[in-house]
């Protein structure tokens, strides 16, 4: 006859502890893997935008980023930006240059798209609309969430690439054409995949869609 | 496929020189020293030695705080003589401060770069000529951005017919920066090196000791002509500089 063995108190405590540890490890694995966890999502229908003509909505993996554009500061550049948005050309564009806690850059329409990513040429692609004259503004401060047109080392080479600052970058003032500012979703941009000790990102995150508010 | 993997690997291990100042000026190890000034000049300090240029031929060392605090007021005072509009026209926006600046192993006071709108200044440069050196280097930026206003052939023709400049500024031993007692068309020995250095020397004296210059040109016709050419060129850029 088999005699039932009763677990001691310490064995019971150890057993409960191991179960708790297992649950904790399991949930942590899934929670930590989800980079979009605790991102604040803006409800666009509940927000009353004073200038809806100049509101652009960029959708990425973790949600929507709302950008207010400033045509009064950079009229030609904002017009170009809107044209590219309205044509849907930024959809699928890679955030190929990401400097942690500093900036994210996307908008290479030739070599930086989801369907065609060329690491040897990325950053040199063209929109085929030609380059623009820089619209520099000595008063525009590149604070956290500022959107600017990227350029080569020369001025007047703006085309389609843009960057968004994740912190204040005072040295950019008067150096880059301002396009606008992020008014919602900066925390979403902070989740964009960064390069591992490099400024260029392998297997980068992409813009799912980029639309003007009025186009929705 | 192997090439792609190799490329991806190279991209991944590329060192992050990605600070925003480096992206703009392509000079590593800089930090903001003073960003706001009346004439919009931005001062950058070197927090570590750097090497730039072809084969890293330009080298400069990081600044010591004590030297920087001593020299910065002098630099700022001299640069405040130029208004923001003028500085924009001569494409000067950034002053990089470092110590012991060398180009191809030759010590130099400053290196102007109109393309990057930058002037690198050696804050350890000889105290005796320091202020004048600042204006001397600024003239190179003026000339570089407005070459047609400062015709070197026309300028050289003011000299005695038998005078010949050197092939380049460092190709001769005419390096002394002391003011001649008897000028005879040249303010310093270095003025005799090449026309652009001659012009820069005149400009630097005009900016630092205008009354002495006025006194000199009363007795030296060659210098008088040279000064007039420089003043004429400058007035086409900005009437308020001299």
Short mmCIF file of C-alpha atoms in Angstrom, two decimals:
data_model
loop_
_atom_site.label_atom_id
_atom_site.label_comp_id
_atom_site.label_asym_id
_atom_site.label_seq_id
_atom_site.Cartn_x
_atom_site.Cartn_y
_atom_site.Cartn_z
CA UNK A 1 0.00 0.00 0.00
CA UNK A 2 1.32 3.35 -1.00
CA UNK A 3 1.56 5.78 1.82
CA UNK A 4 0.59 9.37 0.94
CA UNK A 5 3.43 11.77 1.60
CA UNK A 6 2.39 15.17 2.82
CA UNK A 7 4.37 18.17 1.54
CA UNK A 8 6.02 20.18 4.22
CA UNK A 9 5.29 23.91 4.59
CA UNK A 10 8.63 24.93 3.10
CA UNK A 11 8.02 22.65 0.09
CA UNK A 12 4.63 24.26 -0.44
CA UNK A 13 6.16 27.74 -0.29
CA UNK A 14 8.85 26.73 -2.78
CA UNK A 15 6.25 25.26 -5.11
CA UNK A 16 4.14 28.47 -5.02
CA UNK A 17 7.26 30.54 -5.55
CA UNK A 18 8.22 28.55 -8.65
CA UNK A 19 4.73 28.91 -10.11
CA UNK A 20 4.81 32.68 -9.52
CA UNK A 21 8.26 32.90 -11.10
CA UNK A 22 7.05 30.97 -14.14
CA UNK A 23 4.03 33.27 -14.59
CA UNK A 24 6.22 36.35 -14.17
CA UNK A 25 8.81 35.11 -16.71
CA UNK A 26 6.13 34.17 -19.22
CA UNK A 27 4.27 37.51 -19.05
CA UNK A 28 7.51 39.53 -19.00
CA UNK A 29 8.67 37.81 -22.17
CA UNK A 30 5.58 38.94 -24.07
CA UNK A 31 5.26 42.35 -22.44
CA UNK A 32 8.91 43.31 -22.99
CA UNK A 33 8.77 42.11 -26.57
CA UNK A 34 5.90 44.47 -27.25
CA UNK A 35 7.72 47.76 -27.89
CA UNK A 36 4.44 49.58 -28.34
CA UNK A 37 3.31 48.88 -24.83
CA UNK A 38 2.18 51.94 -22.84
CA UNK A 39 2.15 54.19 -25.90
CA UNK A 40 -0.48 56.89 -25.65
CA UNK A 41 -2.78 56.77 -28.66
CA UNK A 42 -4.50 59.98 -29.73
CA UNK A 43 -8.14 59.84 -30.73
CA UNK A 44 -8.17 62.02 -33.83
CA UNK A 45 -11.95 62.36 -33.82
CA UNK A 46 -11.92 63.96 -30.40
CA UNK A 47 -9.25 66.54 -31.17
CA UNK A 48 -10.27 69.87 -32.62
CA UNK A 49 -7.41 71.05 -34.82
CA UNK A 50 -7.44 74.83 -35.39
CA UNK A 51 -5.73 74.51 -38.77
CA UNK A 52 -6.79 71.11 -40.20
CA UNK A 53 -5.43 71.98 -43.65
CA UNK A 54 -1.96 71.72 -42.23
CA UNK A 55 -2.26 68.60 -40.11
CA UNK A 56 -0.55 65.44 -41.32
CA UNK A 57 -1.01 62.01 -39.79
CA UNK A 58 1.85 59.54 -39.98
CA UNK A 59 1.02 55.97 -39.04
CA UNK A 60 3.80 53.67 -37.85
CA UNK A 61 3.89 50.35 -36.03
CA UNK A 62 3.04 51.82 -32.62
CA UNK A 63 0.36 54.28 -33.71
CA UNK A 64 -0.31 57.71 -35.16
CA UNK A 65 1.97 60.72 -35.07
CA UNK A 66 0.25 64.06 -35.62
CA UNK A 67 2.32 66.77 -37.28
CA UNK A 68 1.36 70.39 -37.69
CA UNK A 69 2.93 71.92 -40.78
CA UNK A 70 4.10 75.53 -41.01
CA UNK A 71 3.54 76.85 -44.54
CA UNK A 72 3.97 80.42 -43.30
CA UNK A 73 7.59 79.63 -42.36
CA UNK A 74 8.61 77.45 -45.30
CA UNK A 75 5.93 77.79 -48.01
CA UNK A 76 7.65 75.94 -50.87
CA UNK A 77 9.02 73.15 -48.72
CA UNK A 78 5.70 72.54 -46.97
CA UNK A 79 3.96 72.52 -50.34
CA UNK A 80 6.43 69.86 -51.59
CA UNK A 81 5.96 67.86 -48.38
CA UNK A 82 2.18 67.95 -48.78
CA UNK A 83 2.45 66.94 -52.44
CA UNK A 84 4.51 63.88 -51.55
CA UNK A 85 2.13 63.01 -48.69
CA UNK A 86 -0.96 63.37 -50.89
CA UNK A 87 0.57 61.17 -53.58
CA UNK A 88 1.18 58.50 -50.91
CA UNK A 89 4.87 58.41 -51.75
CA UNK A 90 5.99 58.28 -48.12
CA UNK A 91 3.96 55.13 -47.47
CA UNK A 92 6.42 52.29 -46.89
CA UNK A 93 9.34 54.65 -46.43
CA UNK A 94 12.05 53.41 -44.06
CA UNK A 95 13.32 55.17 -40.96
CA UNK A 96 16.77 54.27 -42.13
CA UNK A 97 18.69 56.83 -40.09
CA UNK A 98 17.86 56.81 -36.41
CA UNK A 99 20.01 58.30 -33.69
CA UNK A 100 18.74 57.18 -30.31
CA UNK A 101 16.99 59.93 -28.38
CA UNK A 102 18.15 62.44 -31.01
CA UNK A 103 16.40 62.09 -34.35
CA UNK A 104 14.70 59.82 -36.84
CA UNK A 105 14.99 60.28 -40.59
CA UNK A 106 12.95 58.86 -43.45
CA UNK A 107 11.76 59.80 -46.92
CA UNK A 108 14.24 58.31 -49.39
CA UNK A 109 11.66 57.54 -52.05
CA UNK A 110 14.06 55.82 -54.41
CA UNK A 111 16.24 53.55 -52.29
CA UNK A 112 14.51 53.56 -48.92
CA UNK A 113 11.14 51.94 -49.51
CA UNK A 114 9.79 48.75 -48.01
CA UNK A 115 9.55 47.12 -51.42
CA UNK A 116 13.03 48.27 -52.48
CA UNK A 117 15.66 48.92 -49.88
CA UNK A 118 19.16 49.48 -51.23
CA UNK A 119 21.63 49.84 -48.37
CA UNK A 120 24.44 50.92 -50.66
CA UNK A 121 22.49 53.90 -51.99
CA UNK A 122 20.09 54.76 -49.20
CA UNK A 123 20.05 58.46 -48.44
CA UNK A 124 20.79 59.47 -52.01
CA UNK A 125 17.40 58.75 -53.56
CA UNK A 126 15.39 61.35 -55.43
CA UNK A 127 11.70 62.14 -55.65
CA UNK A 128 12.01 63.12 -59.35
CA UNK A 129 10.41 66.46 -58.49
CA UNK A 130 13.78 68.22 -58.33
CA UNK A 131 15.59 69.86 -55.44
CA UNK A 132 14.27 72.85 -53.52
CA UNK A 133 15.87 76.02 -52.29
CA UNK A 134 16.51 75.91 -48.54
CA UNK A 135 14.03 78.00 -46.57
CA UNK A 136 16.08 78.74 -43.50
CA UNK A 137 14.69 80.52 -40.52
CA UNK A 138 16.97 81.91 -37.84
CA UNK A 139 14.09 82.11 -35.35
CA UNK A 140 12.75 78.57 -35.64
CA UNK A 141 14.07 76.50 -32.76
CA UNK A 142 14.59 72.82 -33.34
CA UNK A 143 13.06 71.71 -30.09
CA UNK A 144 11.82 68.19 -29.33
CA UNK A 145 9.47 67.05 -32.10
CA UNK A 146 10.57 69.50 -34.78
CA UNK A 147 10.21 68.32 -38.35
CA UNK A 148 12.81 69.52 -40.84
CA UNK A 149 13.70 68.87 -44.45
CA UNK A 150 16.93 66.92 -44.71
CA UNK A 151 19.56 67.98 -47.22
CA UNK A 152 23.02 67.00 -48.37
CA UNK A 153 26.04 68.91 -47.05
CA UNK A 154 25.07 71.69 -49.47
CA UNK A 155 22.14 74.03 -49.08
CA UNK A 156 19.36 74.06 -51.69
CA UNK A 157 19.41 70.28 -52.03
CA UNK A 158 16.18 69.51 -50.18
CA UNK A 159 14.04 66.96 -51.98
CA UNK A 160 11.93 64.46 -50.05
CA UNK A 161 13.84 63.27 -47.00
CA UNK A 162 12.82 64.65 -43.65
CA UNK A 163 13.85 64.23 -40.05
CA UNK A 164 12.12 64.62 -36.71
CA UNK A 165 14.10 65.65 -33.65
CA UNK A 166 13.58 63.67 -30.45
CA UNK A 167 15.27 66.30 -28.33
CA UNK A 168 16.26 69.93 -28.71
CA UNK A 169 19.11 70.38 -31.20
CA UNK A 170 20.06 74.07 -30.98
CA UNK A 171 22.75 73.85 -33.65
CA UNK A 172 20.13 73.03 -36.28
CA UNK A 173 18.56 76.48 -35.90
CA UNK A 174 19.07 78.34 -39.18
CA UNK A 175 20.66 75.26 -40.74
CA UNK A 176 17.69 73.23 -41.91
CA UNK A 177 14.34 74.09 -43.46
CA UNK A 178 11.61 73.75 -40.82
CA UNK A 179 8.49 71.88 -41.91
CA UNK A 180 6.49 71.67 -38.73
CA UNK A 181 6.20 70.15 -35.28
CA UNK A 182 4.87 66.93 -33.83
CA UNK A 183 1.86 67.74 -31.70
CA UNK A 184 0.95 64.18 -30.71
CA UNK A 185 2.87 60.93 -30.74
CA UNK A 186 6.41 61.85 -29.87
CA UNK A 187 6.59 58.81 -27.57
CA UNK A 188 5.70 56.67 -30.59
CA UNK A 189 8.68 58.04 -32.50
CA UNK A 190 10.91 57.14 -29.57
CA UNK A 191 10.02 53.50 -30.19
CA UNK A 192 11.31 53.55 -33.77
CA UNK A 193 14.05 50.95 -34.18
CA UNK A 194 17.56 52.34 -33.82
CA UNK A 195 20.78 51.07 -35.33
CA UNK A 196 23.07 48.98 -33.17
CA UNK A 197 25.97 51.40 -32.57
CA UNK A 198 25.40 52.76 -36.07
CA UNK A 199 23.30 55.59 -37.39
CA UNK A 200 21.94 53.50 -40.25
CA UNK A 201 19.38 50.91 -39.28
CA UNK A 202 19.31 47.39 -40.61
CA UNK A 203 15.82 45.94 -41.02
CA UNK A 204 14.34 49.33 -40.15
CA UNK A 205 10.85 50.37 -39.17
CA UNK A 206 8.65 51.81 -41.89
CA UNK A 207 5.96 54.44 -42.29
CA UNK A 208 2.74 52.50 -42.78
CA UNK A 209 0.84 55.48 -44.16
CA UNK A 210 1.22 59.23 -44.26
CA UNK A 211 -1.85 61.32 -45.00
CA UNK A 212 -3.14 64.84 -44.62
CA UNK A 213 -5.93 65.00 -42.05
CA UNK A 214 -8.40 66.27 -44.65
CA UNK A 215 -7.68 63.33 -46.90
CA UNK A 216 -9.08 60.86 -44.32
CA UNK B 1 24.69 37.42 -51.07
CA UNK B 2 28.08 37.36 -49.29
CA UNK B 3 28.75 40.90 -50.41
CA UNK B 4 25.38 41.98 -49.05
CA UNK B 5 26.08 40.34 -45.70
CA UNK B 6 29.51 41.99 -45.62
CA UNK B 7 27.94 45.35 -46.44
CA UNK B 8 25.33 44.93 -43.72
CA UNK B 9 28.06 44.00 -41.29
CA UNK B 10 30.09 47.09 -42.22
CA UNK B 11 27.05 49.30 -41.80
CA UNK B 12 26.43 47.81 -38.44
CA UNK B 13 29.92 48.35 -37.06
CA UNK B 14 30.36 51.86 -38.45
CA UNK B 15 31.38 53.91 -35.49
CA UNK B 16 28.76 56.40 -34.40
CA UNK B 17 30.30 59.76 -35.10
CA UNK B 18 26.74 60.81 -35.34
CA UNK B 19 26.62 63.85 -33.20
CA UNK B 20 24.74 66.66 -34.83
CA UNK B 21 27.72 69.03 -34.93
CA UNK B 22 29.81 66.47 -36.76
CA UNK B 23 26.99 65.98 -39.24
CA UNK B 24 27.04 69.68 -40.02
CA UNK B 25 30.73 70.55 -40.00
CA UNK B 26 32.46 67.20 -40.42
CA UNK B 27 34.79 68.00 -37.54
CA UNK B 28 34.70 65.49 -34.68
CA UNK B 29 34.88 66.14 -30.95
CA UNK B 30 33.19 69.52 -30.91
CA UNK B 31 30.78 70.89 -28.35
CA UNK B 32 28.80 74.09 -28.19
CA UNK B 33 30.66 76.81 -26.34
CA UNK B 34 28.42 79.77 -27.10
CA UNK B 35 25.47 79.62 -29.43
CA UNK B 36 23.86 83.01 -29.21
CA UNK B 37 25.68 86.17 -30.11
CA UNK B 38 24.64 89.52 -31.54
CA UNK B 39 26.10 88.78 -34.95
CA UNK B 40 24.89 85.14 -34.98
CA UNK B 41 28.38 83.68 -34.77
CA UNK B 42 28.39 80.29 -33.08
CA UNK B 43 31.40 79.28 -31.02
CA UNK B 44 32.34 75.63 -30.76
CA UNK B 45 34.89 74.16 -28.44
CA UNK B 46 37.06 71.08 -28.97
CA UNK B 47 36.61 68.52 -26.22
CA UNK B 48 39.13 66.08 -27.70
CA UNK B 49 41.96 66.23 -30.24
CA UNK B 50 40.87 65.96 -33.85
CA UNK B 51 42.34 65.17 -37.25
CA UNK B 52 40.58 66.15 -40.44
CA UNK B 53 41.29 66.82 -44.10
CA UNK B 54 43.12 64.90 -46.79
CA UNK B 55 45.16 62.16 -45.07
CA UNK B 56 44.26 63.78 -41.74
CA UNK B 57 46.67 66.61 -42.55
CA UNK B 58 44.87 69.08 -40.28
CA UNK B 59 45.32 68.41 -36.58
CA UNK B 60 44.32 70.31 -33.48
CA UNK B 61 44.21 69.59 -29.79
CA UNK B 62 41.43 69.96 -27.28
CA UNK B 63 41.24 73.23 -25.41
CA UNK B 64 42.23 73.71 -21.81
CA UNK B 65 39.56 75.51 -19.83
CA UNK B 66 41.97 78.07 -18.44
CA UNK B 67 43.23 79.02 -21.93
CA UNK B 68 39.75 79.14 -23.34
CA UNK B 69 38.43 81.42 -20.63
CA UNK B 70 41.37 83.72 -21.17
CA UNK B 71 41.22 83.87 -24.97
CA UNK B 72 37.50 83.74 -25.63
CA UNK B 73 36.76 87.37 -24.63
CA UNK B 74 39.50 88.51 -27.02
CA UNK B 75 38.10 86.43 -29.86
CA UNK B 76 34.54 87.55 -29.22
CA UNK B 77 35.58 91.21 -28.99
CA UNK B 78 37.31 91.03 -32.37
CA UNK B 79 34.51 89.15 -34.07
CA UNK B 80 31.96 91.61 -32.76
CA UNK B 81 33.44 94.12 -35.22
CA UNK B 82 31.55 92.32 -37.98
CA UNK B 83 27.78 92.50 -38.32
CA UNK B 84 25.65 89.44 -39.01
CA UNK B 85 24.79 90.56 -42.53
CA UNK B 86 28.45 90.85 -43.45
CA UNK B 87 29.26 87.50 -41.87
CA UNK B 88 26.50 85.90 -43.86
CA UNK B 89 27.91 87.37 -47.06
CA UNK B 90 31.39 86.03 -46.35
CA UNK B 91 29.93 82.68 -45.26
CA UNK B 92 31.19 82.65 -41.72
CA UNK B 93 28.97 81.17 -39.04
CA UNK B 94 31.06 78.82 -36.90
CA UNK B 95 34.23 79.50 -34.97
CA UNK B 96 35.95 76.32 -33.85
CA UNK B 97 38.29 76.86 -30.93
CA UNK B 98 41.19 74.47 -30.42
CA UNK B 99 44.87 74.46 -29.47
CA UNK B 100 48.02 73.88 -31.51
CA UNK B 101 46.53 73.89 -34.97
CA UNK B 102 48.69 72.32 -37.67
CA UNK B 103 48.19 71.87 -41.39
CA UNK B 104 50.60 69.47 -43.05
CA UNK B 105 52.80 69.78 -39.95
CA UNK B 106 52.99 73.58 -40.26
CA UNK B 107 51.63 75.54 -37.32
CA UNK B 108 48.92 77.99 -38.35
CA UNK B 109 46.69 80.47 -36.55
CA UNK B 110 43.51 79.63 -38.37
CA UNK B 111 41.97 77.61 -41.15
CA UNK B 112 39.02 79.15 -42.97
CA UNK B 113 36.46 77.04 -44.82
CA UNK B 114 33.74 79.01 -46.59
CA UNK B 115 32.03 75.84 -47.77
CA UNK B 116 31.38 74.76 -44.19
CA UNK B 117 31.13 78.41 -43.05
CA UNK B 118 33.74 77.62 -40.45
CA UNK B 119 36.91 79.21 -39.16
CA UNK B 120 39.12 77.03 -36.99
CA UNK B 121 41.19 79.16 -34.61
CA UNK B 122 44.24 78.16 -32.61
CA UNK B 123 43.75 79.83 -29.24
CA UNK B 124 47.42 79.13 -28.45
CA UNK B 125 48.66 81.19 -31.38
CA UNK B 126 51.37 83.73 -30.57
CA UNK B 127 49.82 86.27 -28.19
CA UNK B 128 51.62 89.15 -29.93
CA UNK B 129 49.80 88.59 -33.23
CA UNK B 130 46.69 86.85 -31.94
CA UNK B 131 44.09 89.55 -32.57
CA UNK B 132 45.55 90.46 -35.94
CA UNK B 133 45.59 86.79 -36.92
CA UNK B 134 41.83 86.58 -36.39
CA UNK B 135 41.20 89.37 -38.93
CA UNK B 136 43.87 88.01 -41.24
CA UNK B 137 42.01 84.69 -41.44
CA UNK B 138 38.68 86.44 -41.81
CA UNK B 139 40.07 88.25 -44.84
CA UNK B 140 40.77 84.89 -46.46
CA UNK B 141 37.08 84.12 -46.04
CA UNK B 142 36.16 87.50 -47.50
CA UNK B 143 38.39 86.95 -50.50
CA UNK B 144 37.31 83.38 -50.96
CA UNK B 145 33.65 84.36 -51.11
CA UNK B 146 34.19 87.52 -53.22
CA UNK B 147 37.22 86.76 -55.35
CA UNK B 148 36.21 89.17 -58.12
CA UNK B 149 36.40 92.15 -55.74
CA UNK B 150 40.01 91.45 -54.84
CA UNK B 151 41.83 90.98 -58.12
CA UNK B 152 45.28 89.61 -57.28
CA UNK B 153 46.85 90.62 -60.60
CA UNK B 154 45.69 94.19 -60.27
CA UNK B 155 46.87 94.20 -56.66
CA UNK B 156 50.30 92.77 -57.56
CA UNK B 157 50.78 95.45 -60.22
CA UNK B 158 50.99 98.07 -57.46
CA UNK B 159 54.37 96.60 -56.43
CA UNK B 160 57.76 97.63 -57.84
CA UNK B 161 58.16 96.04 -61.29
CA UNK B 162 61.04 93.81 -60.20
CA UNK B 163 59.23 92.36 -57.16
CA UNK B 164 58.10 88.75 -57.35
CA UNK B 165 55.91 86.98 -54.81
CA UNK B 166 56.68 83.39 -53.77
CA UNK B 167 54.96 80.43 -55.37
CA UNK B 168 52.90 79.77 -52.25
CA UNK B 169 52.55 81.10 -48.71
CA UNK B 170 54.68 78.32 -47.22
CA UNK B 171 57.16 78.04 -50.12
CA UNK B 172 59.33 80.84 -48.82
CA UNK B 173 60.99 81.80 -45.59
CA UNK B 174 59.13 85.13 -45.56
CA UNK B 175 57.22 84.33 -42.39
CA UNK B 176 57.87 87.17 -39.95
CA UNK B 177 54.72 88.97 -38.83
CA UNK B 178 56.34 92.06 -37.27
CA UNK B 179 55.49 95.42 -38.79
CA UNK B 180 58.36 96.87 -40.87
CA UNK B 181 59.69 100.21 -39.76
CA UNK B 182 60.20 101.16 -43.38
CA UNK B 183 57.32 99.55 -45.23
CA UNK B 184 58.17 100.05 -48.93
CA UNK B 185 54.88 98.56 -50.12
CA UNK B 186 54.76 95.73 -47.58
CA UNK B 187 53.68 95.79 -43.97
CA UNK B 188 55.44 92.60 -42.86
CA UNK B 189 57.80 90.02 -44.24
CA UNK B 190 54.87 87.62 -44.55
CA UNK B 191 53.15 90.18 -46.82
CA UNK B 192 55.81 89.34 -49.41
CA UNK B 193 54.81 85.67 -49.58
CA UNK B 194 51.79 85.74 -51.93
CA UNK B 195 49.22 88.42 -52.93
CA UNK B 196 46.38 87.01 -50.83
CA UNK B 197 48.57 86.99 -47.71
CA UNK B 198 49.67 90.52 -48.52
CA UNK B 199 46.01 91.60 -48.70
CA UNK B 200 45.15 89.70 -45.51
CA UNK B 201 48.03 91.40 -43.67
CA UNK B 202 46.81 94.84 -44.78
CA UNK B 203 43.24 94.02 -43.79
CA UNK B 204 44.34 92.77 -40.37
CA UNK B 205 46.20 96.02 -39.67
CA UNK B 206 43.21 98.03 -40.88
CA UNK B 207 41.01 96.20 -38.41
CA UNK B 208 43.37 96.37 -35.44
CA UNK B 209 45.29 99.62 -35.90
CA UNK B 210 43.58 101.87 -38.41
CA UNK B 211 45.28 105.06 -37.26
CA UNK B 212 48.74 103.53 -37.74
CA UNK B 213 47.71 102.39 -41.20
CA UNK B 214 46.53 105.88 -42.10
CA UNK B 215 49.87 107.19 -40.94
CA UNK B 216 51.79 104.61 -43.01
CA UNK B 217 49.90 105.17 -46.25
CA UNK B 218 50.64 108.90 -46.11
CA UNK B 219 54.28 107.98 -46.77
CA UNK B 220 53.88 104.81 -48.84
CA UNK B 221 52.12 105.15 -52.19
CA UNK B 222 52.22 101.44 -53.01
CA UNK B 223 50.47 100.61 -49.75
CA UNK B 224 48.04 103.45 -50.31
CA UNK B 225 46.95 101.90 -53.61
CA UNK B 226 46.71 98.47 -52.03
CA UNK B 227 44.61 99.78 -49.15
CA UNK B 228 42.28 101.56 -51.57
CA UNK B 229 41.75 98.38 -53.57
CA UNK B 230 40.91 96.46 -50.41
CA UNK B 231 38.60 99.17 -49.12
CA UNK B 232 36.87 99.38 -52.47
CA UNK B 233 36.28 95.61 -52.48
CA UNK B 234 34.98 95.68 -48.92
CA UNK B 235 32.61 98.56 -49.60
CA UNK B 236 30.96 96.45 -52.30
CA UNK B 237 30.19 93.86 -49.66
CA UNK B 238 29.36 96.11 -46.73
CA UNK B 239 29.87 99.83 -46.21
CA UNK B 240 30.19 99.60 -42.46
CA UNK B 241 33.20 97.35 -42.06
CA UNK B 242 36.01 99.88 -42.36
#
